[in-house]
Short mmCIF file of C-alpha atoms in Angstrom, two decimals:
data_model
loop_
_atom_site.label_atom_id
_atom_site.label_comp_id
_atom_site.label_asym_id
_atom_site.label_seq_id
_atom_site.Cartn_x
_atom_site.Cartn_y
_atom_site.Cartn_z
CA UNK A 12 101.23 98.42 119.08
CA UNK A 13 100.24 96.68 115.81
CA UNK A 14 102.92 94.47 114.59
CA UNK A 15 104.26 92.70 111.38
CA UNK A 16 103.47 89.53 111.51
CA UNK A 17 105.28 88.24 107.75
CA UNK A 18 106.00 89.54 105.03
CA UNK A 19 104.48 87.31 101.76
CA UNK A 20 106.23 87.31 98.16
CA UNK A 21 105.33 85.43 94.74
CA UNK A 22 105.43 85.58 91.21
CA UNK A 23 102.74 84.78 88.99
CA UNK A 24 102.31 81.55 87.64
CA UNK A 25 99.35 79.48 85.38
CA UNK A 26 96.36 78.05 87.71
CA UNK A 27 94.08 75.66 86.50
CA UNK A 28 90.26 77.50 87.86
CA UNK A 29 86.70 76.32 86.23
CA UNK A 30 87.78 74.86 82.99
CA UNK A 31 90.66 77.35 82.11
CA UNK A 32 93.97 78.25 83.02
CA UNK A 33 94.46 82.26 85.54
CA UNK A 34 97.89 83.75 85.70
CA UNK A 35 97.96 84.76 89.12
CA UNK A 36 100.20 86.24 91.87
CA UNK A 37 97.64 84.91 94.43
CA UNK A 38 99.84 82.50 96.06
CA UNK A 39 102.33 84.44 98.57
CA UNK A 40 105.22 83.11 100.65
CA UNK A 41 107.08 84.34 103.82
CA UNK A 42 110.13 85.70 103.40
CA UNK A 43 113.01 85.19 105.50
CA UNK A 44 114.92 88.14 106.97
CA UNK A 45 114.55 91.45 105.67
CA UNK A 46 112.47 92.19 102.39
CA UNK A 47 113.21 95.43 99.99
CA UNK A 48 109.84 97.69 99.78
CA UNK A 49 109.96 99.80 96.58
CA UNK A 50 107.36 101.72 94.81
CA UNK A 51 105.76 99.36 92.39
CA UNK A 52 106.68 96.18 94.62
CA UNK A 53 108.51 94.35 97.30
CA UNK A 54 111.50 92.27 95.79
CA UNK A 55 110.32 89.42 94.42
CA UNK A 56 106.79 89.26 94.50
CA UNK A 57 104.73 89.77 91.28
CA UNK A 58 100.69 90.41 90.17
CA UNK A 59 99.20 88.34 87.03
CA UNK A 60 96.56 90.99 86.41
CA UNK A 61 97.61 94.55 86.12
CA UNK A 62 94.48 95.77 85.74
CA UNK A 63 93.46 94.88 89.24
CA UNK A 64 96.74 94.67 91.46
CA UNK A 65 99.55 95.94 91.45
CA UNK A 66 101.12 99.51 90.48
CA UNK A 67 101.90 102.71 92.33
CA UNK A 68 98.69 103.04 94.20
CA UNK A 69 98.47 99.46 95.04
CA UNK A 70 102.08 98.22 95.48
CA UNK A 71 101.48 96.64 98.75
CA UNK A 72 98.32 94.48 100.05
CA UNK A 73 98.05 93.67 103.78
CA UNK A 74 95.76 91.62 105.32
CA UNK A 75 95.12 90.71 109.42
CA UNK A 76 95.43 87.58 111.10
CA UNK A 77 92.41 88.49 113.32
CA UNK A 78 90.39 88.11 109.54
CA UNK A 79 92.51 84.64 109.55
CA UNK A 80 90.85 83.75 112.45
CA UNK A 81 87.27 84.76 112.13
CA UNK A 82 88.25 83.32 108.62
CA UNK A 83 89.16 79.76 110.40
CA UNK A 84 86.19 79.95 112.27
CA UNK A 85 83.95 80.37 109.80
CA UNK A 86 84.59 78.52 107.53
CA UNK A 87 85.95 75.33 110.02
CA UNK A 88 89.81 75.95 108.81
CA UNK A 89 93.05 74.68 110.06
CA UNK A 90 95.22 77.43 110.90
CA UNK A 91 96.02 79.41 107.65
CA UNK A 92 100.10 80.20 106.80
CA UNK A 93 100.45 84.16 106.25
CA UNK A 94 99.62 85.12 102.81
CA UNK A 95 97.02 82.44 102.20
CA UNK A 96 95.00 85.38 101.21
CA UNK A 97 97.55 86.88 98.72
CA UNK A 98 98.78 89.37 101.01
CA UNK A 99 102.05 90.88 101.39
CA UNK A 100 101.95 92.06 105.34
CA UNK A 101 100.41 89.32 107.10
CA UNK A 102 99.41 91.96 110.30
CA UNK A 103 98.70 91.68 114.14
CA UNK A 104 95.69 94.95 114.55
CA UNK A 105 94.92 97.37 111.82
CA UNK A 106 91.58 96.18 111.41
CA UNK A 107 89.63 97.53 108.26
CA UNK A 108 86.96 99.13 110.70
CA UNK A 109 89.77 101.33 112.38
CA UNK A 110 92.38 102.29 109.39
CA UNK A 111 91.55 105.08 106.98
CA UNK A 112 92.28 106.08 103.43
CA UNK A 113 95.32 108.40 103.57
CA UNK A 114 96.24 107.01 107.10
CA UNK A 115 100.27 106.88 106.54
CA UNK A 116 102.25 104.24 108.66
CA UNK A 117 105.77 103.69 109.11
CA UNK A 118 107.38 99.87 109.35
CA UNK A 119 110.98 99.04 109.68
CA UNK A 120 112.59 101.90 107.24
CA UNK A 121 109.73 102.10 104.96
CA UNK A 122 106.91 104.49 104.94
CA UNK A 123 103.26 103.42 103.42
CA UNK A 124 100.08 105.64 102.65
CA UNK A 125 96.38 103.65 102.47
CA UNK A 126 94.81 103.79 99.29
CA UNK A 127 91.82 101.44 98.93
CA UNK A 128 90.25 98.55 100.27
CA UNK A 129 91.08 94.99 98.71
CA UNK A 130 89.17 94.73 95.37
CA UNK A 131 86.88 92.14 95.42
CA UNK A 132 88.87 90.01 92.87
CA UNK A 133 87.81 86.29 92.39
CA UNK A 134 91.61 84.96 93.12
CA UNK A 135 91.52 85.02 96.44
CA UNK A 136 88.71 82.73 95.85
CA UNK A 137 90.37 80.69 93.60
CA UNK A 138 93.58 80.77 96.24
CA UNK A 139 91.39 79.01 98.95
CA UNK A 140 89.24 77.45 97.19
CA UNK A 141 85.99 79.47 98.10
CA UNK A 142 84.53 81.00 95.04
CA UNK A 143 81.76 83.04 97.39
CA UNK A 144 85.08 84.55 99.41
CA UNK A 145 85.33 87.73 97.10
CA UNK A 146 81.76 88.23 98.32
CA UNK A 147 82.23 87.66 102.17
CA UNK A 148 84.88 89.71 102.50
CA UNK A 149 83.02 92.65 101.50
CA UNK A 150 79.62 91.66 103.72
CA UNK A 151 81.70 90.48 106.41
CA UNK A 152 83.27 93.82 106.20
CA UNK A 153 86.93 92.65 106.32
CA UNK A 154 88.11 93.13 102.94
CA UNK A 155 91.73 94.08 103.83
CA UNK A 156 93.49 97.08 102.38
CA UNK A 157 96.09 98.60 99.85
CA UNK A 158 99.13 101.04 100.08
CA UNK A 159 101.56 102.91 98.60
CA UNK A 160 105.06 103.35 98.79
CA UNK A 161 105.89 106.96 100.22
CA UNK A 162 109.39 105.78 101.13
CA UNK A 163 110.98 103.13 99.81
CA UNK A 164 113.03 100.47 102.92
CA UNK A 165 113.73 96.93 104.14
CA UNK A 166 110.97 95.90 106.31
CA UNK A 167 110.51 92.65 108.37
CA UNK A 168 108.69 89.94 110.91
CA UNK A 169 108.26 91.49 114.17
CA UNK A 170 108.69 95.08 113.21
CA UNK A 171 106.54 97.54 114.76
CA UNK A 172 103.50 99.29 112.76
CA UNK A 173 103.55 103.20 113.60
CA UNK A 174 100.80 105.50 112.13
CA UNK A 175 102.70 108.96 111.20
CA UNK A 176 99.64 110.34 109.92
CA UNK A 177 96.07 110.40 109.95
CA UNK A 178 93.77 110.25 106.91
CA UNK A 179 91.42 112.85 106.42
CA UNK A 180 87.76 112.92 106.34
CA UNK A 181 87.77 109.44 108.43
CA UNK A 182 86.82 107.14 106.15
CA UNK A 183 87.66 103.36 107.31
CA UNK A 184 88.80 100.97 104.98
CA UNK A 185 85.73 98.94 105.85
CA UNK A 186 83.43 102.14 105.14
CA UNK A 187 85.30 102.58 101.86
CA UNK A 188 84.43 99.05 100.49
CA UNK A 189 80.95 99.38 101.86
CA UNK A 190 80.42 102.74 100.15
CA UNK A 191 81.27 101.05 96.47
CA UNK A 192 79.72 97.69 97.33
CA UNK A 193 76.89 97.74 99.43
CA UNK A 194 73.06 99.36 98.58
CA UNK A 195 73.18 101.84 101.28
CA UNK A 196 75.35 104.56 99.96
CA UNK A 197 75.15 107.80 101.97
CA UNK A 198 75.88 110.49 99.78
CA UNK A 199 77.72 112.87 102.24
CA UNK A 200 80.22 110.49 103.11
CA UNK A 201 80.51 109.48 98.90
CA UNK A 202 81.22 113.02 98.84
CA UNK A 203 83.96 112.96 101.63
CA UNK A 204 85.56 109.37 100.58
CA UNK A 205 85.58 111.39 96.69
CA UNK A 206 88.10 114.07 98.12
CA UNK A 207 90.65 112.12 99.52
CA UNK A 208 93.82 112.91 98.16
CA UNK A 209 95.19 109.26 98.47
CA UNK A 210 92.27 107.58 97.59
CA UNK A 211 93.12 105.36 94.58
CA UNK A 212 92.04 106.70 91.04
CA UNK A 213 90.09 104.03 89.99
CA UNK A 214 88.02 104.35 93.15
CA UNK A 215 87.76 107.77 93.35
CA UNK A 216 86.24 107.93 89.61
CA UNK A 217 84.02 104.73 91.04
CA UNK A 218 82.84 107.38 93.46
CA UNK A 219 82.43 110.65 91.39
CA UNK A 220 80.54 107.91 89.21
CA UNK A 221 78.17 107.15 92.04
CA UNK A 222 77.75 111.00 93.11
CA UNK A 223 76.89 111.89 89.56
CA UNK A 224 74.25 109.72 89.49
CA UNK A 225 72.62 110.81 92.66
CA UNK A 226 73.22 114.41 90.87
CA UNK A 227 75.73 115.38 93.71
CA UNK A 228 78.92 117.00 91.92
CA UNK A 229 82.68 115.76 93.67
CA UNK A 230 86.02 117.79 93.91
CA UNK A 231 88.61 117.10 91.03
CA UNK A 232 90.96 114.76 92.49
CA UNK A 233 94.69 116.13 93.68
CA UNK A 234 96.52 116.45 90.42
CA UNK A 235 99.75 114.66 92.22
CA UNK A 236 98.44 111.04 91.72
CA UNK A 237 98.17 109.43 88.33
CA UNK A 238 96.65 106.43 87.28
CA UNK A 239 98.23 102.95 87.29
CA UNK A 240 99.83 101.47 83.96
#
């Protein structure tokens, strides 16, 4: 049973990165006891850039400790503290190669929908001090993944992760990244990752983008998601 591991606040605050100051949310914290899930945010935690993080469809970023570890290996780390890679749910399973847009999950009294992989932002670089890390994440294929809030609750350490639904058309996290990322784009699956209702705006339009150009036409998106402000 896939488990939270800890849940990760902060607020934004100036970072000194290459010669000029980032506002940044980047740096998370554990929380002790029960944390408030609502549908832009958990209490207290906070994005710099709204452009990027943050909003309805991307209220909650988790990220696994098995990507810690290969992570630690890699690179020759100490053990990381959960959230070192700006993530809210620090998790034990979910791995990007198994979870799907529009999978739905269910932790402590709160209810979460996938939206879109991590986007390949340089702060997480800047958090660990590994300005090629946007980059690995995406060829290592463990970019870690968004949701949103489909019912608001307190959620904890050690509470159990329950899928309640399954996404459809299949598309992994890790397939999702690869499809916007990568060379090799295979247009049927474009097609199928375009018509997910949950999917994210700003990737789905990334997608119909990438169809159009191949001269493949996508589905209009479900009219019940709007963008992010």
């Amino acid at each position: 049973m896939p488990t939270l591991l800890s849940v990760n606040v902060g607020l934004p605050k100036d970072v000194p990165w290459q010669g000029r100051t980032v506002y940044t949310g980047v740096w998370k914290q554990p929380v002790a006891g029960p944390a408030m899930v609502r549908r832009l945010n958990i209490d207290g935690d906070g994005q710099g850039d709204l452009n990027g993080h943050g909003g309805e469809q991307r209220a909650v970023l988790v990220y696994q400790i098995q990507s810690h570890r290969h992570w630690e290996q890699h690179f020759g780390w100490p053990e990381l503290a959960p959230g070192s890679f700006g993530e809210n749910l620090t998790v034990d399973g979910l791995p990007d190669d198994e979870v799907c847009i529009g999978d739905r999950y269910r932790i402590g009294s709160a209810e979460f929908e996938v939206t879109q992989p991590r986007v390949t932002c340089y702060r997480v670089g800047l958090r660990l001090s590994e300005p090629e890390l946007p980059a690995l994440l995406v060829s290592h294929h463990r970019p870690g993944f968004y949701m949103r809030i489909i019912t608001e609750g307190l959620v904890r350490a050690g509470d159990e992760i329950v899928r309640t639904a399954a996404g459809p058309g299949s598309v992994t996290v890790a397939e999702a990244d690869a499809l916007l990322y990568l060379p090799s784009r295979p247009t049927a699956r474009l097609r199928v990752a375009a018509e997910i209702p949950a999917l994210s705006p700003g990737w789905r339009q990334s997608f119909v983008d990438l169809l159009a150009s191949s001269g493949t036409a996508a589905k209009p998106a479900w009219p019940a998601f709007r963008p992010c402000s």
